[in-house]
Coordinates of N, CA, C and O in Angstrom, one line a residue:
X1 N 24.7 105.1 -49.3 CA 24.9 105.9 -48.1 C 26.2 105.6 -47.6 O 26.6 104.5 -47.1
X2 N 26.9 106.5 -47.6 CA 28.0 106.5 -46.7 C 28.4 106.5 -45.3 O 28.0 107.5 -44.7
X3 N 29.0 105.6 -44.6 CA 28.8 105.5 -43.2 C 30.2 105.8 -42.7 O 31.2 105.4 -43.4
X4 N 30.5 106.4 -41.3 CA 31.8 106.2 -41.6 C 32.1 104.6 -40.9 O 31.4 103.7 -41.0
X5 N 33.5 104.7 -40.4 CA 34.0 103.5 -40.2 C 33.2 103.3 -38.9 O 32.2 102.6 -39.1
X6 N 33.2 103.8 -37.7 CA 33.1 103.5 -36.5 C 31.6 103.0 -36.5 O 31.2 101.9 -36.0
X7 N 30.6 104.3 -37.2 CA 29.4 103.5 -37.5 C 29.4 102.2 -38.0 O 28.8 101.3 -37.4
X8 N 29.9 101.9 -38.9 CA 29.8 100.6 -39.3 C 30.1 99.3 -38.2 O 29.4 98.4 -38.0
X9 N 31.1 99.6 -37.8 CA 31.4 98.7 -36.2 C 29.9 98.9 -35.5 O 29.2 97.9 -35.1
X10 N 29.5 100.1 -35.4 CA 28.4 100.1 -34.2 C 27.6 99.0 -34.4 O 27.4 98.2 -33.5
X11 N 27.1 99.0 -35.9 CA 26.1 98.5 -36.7 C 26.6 97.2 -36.3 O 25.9 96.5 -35.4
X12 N 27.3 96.8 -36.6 CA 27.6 94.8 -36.7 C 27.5 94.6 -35.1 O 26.9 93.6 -34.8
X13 N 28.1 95.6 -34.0 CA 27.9 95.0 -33.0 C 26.2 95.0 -32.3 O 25.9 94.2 -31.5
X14 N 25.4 96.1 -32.7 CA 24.3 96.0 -32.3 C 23.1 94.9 -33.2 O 22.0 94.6 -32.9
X15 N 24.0 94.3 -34.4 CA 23.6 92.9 -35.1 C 23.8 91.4 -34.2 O 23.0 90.5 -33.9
X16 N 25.1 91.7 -33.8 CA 25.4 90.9 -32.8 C 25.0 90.5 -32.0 O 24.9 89.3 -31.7
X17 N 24.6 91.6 -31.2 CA 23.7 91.5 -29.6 C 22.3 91.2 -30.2 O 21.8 90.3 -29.6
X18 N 21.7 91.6 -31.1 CA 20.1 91.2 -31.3 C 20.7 89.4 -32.1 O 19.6 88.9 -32.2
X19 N 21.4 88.8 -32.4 CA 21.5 87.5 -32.4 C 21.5 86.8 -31.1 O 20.8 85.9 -30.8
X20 N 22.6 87.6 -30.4 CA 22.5 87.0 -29.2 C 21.6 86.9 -28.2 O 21.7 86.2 -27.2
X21 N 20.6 87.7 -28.4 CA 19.7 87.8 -27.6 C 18.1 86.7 -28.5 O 17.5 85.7 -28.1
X22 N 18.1 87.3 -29.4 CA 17.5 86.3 -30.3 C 17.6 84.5 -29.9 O 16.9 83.6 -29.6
X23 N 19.2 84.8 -30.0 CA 19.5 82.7 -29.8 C 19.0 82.7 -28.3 O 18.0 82.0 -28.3
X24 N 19.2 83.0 -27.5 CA 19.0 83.3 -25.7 C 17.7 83.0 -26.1 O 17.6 81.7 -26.1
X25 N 16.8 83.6 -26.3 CA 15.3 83.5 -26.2 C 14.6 82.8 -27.1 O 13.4 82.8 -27.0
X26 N 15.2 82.2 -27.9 CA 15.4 80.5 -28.5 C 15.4 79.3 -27.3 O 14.5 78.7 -26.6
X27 N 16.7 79.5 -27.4 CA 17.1 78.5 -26.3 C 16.2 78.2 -24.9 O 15.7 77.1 -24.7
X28 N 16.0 79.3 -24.1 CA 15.3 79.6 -23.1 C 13.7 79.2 -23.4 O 13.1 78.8 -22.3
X29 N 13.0 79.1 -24.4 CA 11.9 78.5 -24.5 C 11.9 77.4 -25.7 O 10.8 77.1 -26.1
X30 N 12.6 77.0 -26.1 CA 12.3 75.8 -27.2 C 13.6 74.6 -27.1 O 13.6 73.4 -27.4
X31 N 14.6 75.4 -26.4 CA 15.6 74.4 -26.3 C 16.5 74.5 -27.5 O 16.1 75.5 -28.2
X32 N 17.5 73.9 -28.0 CA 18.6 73.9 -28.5 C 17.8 73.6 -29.9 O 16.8 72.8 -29.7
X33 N 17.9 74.2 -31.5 CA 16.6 73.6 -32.7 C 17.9 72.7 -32.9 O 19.1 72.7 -32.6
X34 N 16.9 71.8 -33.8 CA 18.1 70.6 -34.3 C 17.3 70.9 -35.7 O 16.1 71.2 -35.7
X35 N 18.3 70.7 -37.0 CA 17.8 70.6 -38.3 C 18.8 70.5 -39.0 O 19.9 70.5 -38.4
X36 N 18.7 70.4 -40.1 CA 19.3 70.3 -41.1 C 20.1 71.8 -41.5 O 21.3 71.8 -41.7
X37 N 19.2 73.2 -41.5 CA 19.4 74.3 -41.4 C 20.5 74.5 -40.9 O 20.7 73.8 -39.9
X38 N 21.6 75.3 -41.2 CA 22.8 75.7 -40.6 C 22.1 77.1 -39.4 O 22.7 77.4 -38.3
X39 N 20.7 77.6 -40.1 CA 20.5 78.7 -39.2 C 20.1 78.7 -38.4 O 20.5 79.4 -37.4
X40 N 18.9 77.8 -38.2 CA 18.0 76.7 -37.0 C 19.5 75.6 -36.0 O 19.1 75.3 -34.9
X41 N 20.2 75.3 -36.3 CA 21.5 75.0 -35.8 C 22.3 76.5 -34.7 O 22.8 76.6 -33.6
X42 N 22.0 77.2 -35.8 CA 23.2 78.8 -34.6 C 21.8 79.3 -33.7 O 21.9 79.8 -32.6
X43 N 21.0 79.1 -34.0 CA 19.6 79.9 -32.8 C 19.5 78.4 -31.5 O 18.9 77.3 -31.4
X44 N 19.9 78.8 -31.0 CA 19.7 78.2 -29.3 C 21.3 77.4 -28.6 O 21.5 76.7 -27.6
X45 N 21.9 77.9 -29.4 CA 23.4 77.1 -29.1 C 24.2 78.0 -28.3 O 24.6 79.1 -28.7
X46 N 24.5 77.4 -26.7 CA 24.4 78.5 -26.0 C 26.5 79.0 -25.9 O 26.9 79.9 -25.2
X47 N 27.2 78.1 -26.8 CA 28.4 78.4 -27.4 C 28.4 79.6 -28.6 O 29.1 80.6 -28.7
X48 N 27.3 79.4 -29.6 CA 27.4 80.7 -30.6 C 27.0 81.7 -29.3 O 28.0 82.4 -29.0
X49 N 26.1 81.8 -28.6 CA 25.6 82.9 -27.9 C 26.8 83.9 -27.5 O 26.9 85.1 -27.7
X50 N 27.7 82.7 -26.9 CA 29.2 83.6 -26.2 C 29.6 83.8 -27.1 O 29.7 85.1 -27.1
X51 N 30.0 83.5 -28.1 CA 30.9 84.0 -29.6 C 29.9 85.3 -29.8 O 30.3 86.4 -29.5
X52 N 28.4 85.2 -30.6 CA 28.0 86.7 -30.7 C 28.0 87.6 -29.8 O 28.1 88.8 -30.2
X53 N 27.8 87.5 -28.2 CA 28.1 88.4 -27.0 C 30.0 89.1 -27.7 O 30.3 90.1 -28.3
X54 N 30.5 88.0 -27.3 CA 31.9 88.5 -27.7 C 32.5 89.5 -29.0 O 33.4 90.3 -29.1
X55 N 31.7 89.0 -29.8 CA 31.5 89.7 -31.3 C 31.5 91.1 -31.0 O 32.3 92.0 -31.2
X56 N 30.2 91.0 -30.5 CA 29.6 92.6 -30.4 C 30.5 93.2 -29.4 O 30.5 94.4 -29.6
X57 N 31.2 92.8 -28.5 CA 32.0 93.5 -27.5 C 32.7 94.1 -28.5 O 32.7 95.3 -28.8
X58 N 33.8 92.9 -29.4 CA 34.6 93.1 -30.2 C 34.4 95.1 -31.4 O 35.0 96.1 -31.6
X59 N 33.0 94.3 -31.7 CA 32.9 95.1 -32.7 C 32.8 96.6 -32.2 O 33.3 97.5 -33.0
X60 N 32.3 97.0 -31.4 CA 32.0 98.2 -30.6 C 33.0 99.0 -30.0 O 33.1 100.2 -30.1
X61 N 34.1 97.7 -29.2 CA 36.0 98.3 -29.1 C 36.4 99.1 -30.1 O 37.0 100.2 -30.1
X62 N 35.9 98.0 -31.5 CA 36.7 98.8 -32.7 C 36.3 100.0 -33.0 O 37.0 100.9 -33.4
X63 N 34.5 100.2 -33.0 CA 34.0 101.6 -33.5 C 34.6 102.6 -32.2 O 34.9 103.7 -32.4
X64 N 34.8 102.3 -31.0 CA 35.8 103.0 -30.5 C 36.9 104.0 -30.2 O 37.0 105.1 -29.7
X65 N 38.0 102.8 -30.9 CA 38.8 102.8 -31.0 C 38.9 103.7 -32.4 O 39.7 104.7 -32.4
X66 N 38.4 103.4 -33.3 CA 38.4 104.3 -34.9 C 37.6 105.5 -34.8 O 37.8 106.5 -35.6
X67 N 36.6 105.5 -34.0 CA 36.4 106.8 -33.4 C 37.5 108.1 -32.9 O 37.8 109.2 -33.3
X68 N 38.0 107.1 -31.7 CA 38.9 108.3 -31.3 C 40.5 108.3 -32.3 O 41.4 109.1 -32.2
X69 N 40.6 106.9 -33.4 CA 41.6 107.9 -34.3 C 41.3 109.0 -35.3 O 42.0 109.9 -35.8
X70 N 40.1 108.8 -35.4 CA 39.4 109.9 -36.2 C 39.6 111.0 -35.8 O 40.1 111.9 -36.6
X71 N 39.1 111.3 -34.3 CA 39.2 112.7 -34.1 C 40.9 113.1 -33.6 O 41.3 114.3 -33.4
X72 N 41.4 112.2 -33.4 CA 42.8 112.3 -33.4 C 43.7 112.6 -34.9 O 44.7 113.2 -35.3
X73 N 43.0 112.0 -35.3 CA 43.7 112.7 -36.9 C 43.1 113.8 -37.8 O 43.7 113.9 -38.9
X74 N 42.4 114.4 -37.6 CA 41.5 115.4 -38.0 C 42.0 116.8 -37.7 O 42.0 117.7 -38.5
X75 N 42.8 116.8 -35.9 CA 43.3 117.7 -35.6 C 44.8 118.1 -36.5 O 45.3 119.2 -36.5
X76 N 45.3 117.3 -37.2 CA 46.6 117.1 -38.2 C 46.4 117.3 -39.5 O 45.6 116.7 -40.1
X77 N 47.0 118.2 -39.9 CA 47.1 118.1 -41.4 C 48.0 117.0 -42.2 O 49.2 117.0 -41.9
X78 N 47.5 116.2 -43.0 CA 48.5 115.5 -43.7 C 48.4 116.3 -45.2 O 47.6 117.1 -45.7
X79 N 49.7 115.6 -45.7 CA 49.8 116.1 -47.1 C 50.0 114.7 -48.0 O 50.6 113.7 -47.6
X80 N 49.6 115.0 -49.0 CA 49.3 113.6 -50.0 C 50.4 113.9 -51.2 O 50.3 114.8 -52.0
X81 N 51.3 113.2 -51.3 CA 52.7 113.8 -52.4 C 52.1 112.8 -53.6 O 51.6 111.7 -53.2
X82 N 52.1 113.0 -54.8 CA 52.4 112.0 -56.1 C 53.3 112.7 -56.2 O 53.7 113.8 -55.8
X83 N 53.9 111.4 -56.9 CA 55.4 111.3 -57.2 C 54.8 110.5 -59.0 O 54.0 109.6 -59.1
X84 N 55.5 111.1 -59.8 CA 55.2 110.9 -61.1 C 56.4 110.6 -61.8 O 57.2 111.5 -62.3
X85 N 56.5 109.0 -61.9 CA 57.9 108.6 -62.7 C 57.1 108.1 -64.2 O 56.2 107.3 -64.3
X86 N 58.1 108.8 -65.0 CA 57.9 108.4 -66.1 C 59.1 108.7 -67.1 O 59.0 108.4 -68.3

């Protein structure tokens, strides 16, 4: 399935926010996990939290932002030249 670009931003940033809400509601009842786990380590750590909040801000700017060059370039015709040296 083909997605375009901006979708794909959407997607990672609505990934993002359900981590960060995930670790939040870790944290908020179990406390900080301690293990060996790298993944039990990122769930309750209230520094990744800001980094995934931030993430998803990030990622959502960009489906934005590539949104509106989309429809900004759509209105334009471009032309595609090969050039054939041989």
């Amino acid at each position: 399935m083909n997605l375009k670009i901006s979708t794909q931003w959407d997607l990672v940033g609505i990934s993002a926010v359900v981590m960060a809400f995930v670790s939040f509601f870790v944290f908020m009842f179990c406390g900080p996990l301690q293990g060996a786990n790298l993944l039990l380590l990122g769930f309750g750590n209230p520094l990744l939290m800001i980094f995934y909040l931030l993430f998803s801000f990030m990622s959502f700017i960009y489906g934005y932002l590539e949104s509106e060059n989309r429809e900004l370039g759509s209105n334009e015709e471009r032309e595609i030249v090969f050039i054939n040296i041989s």
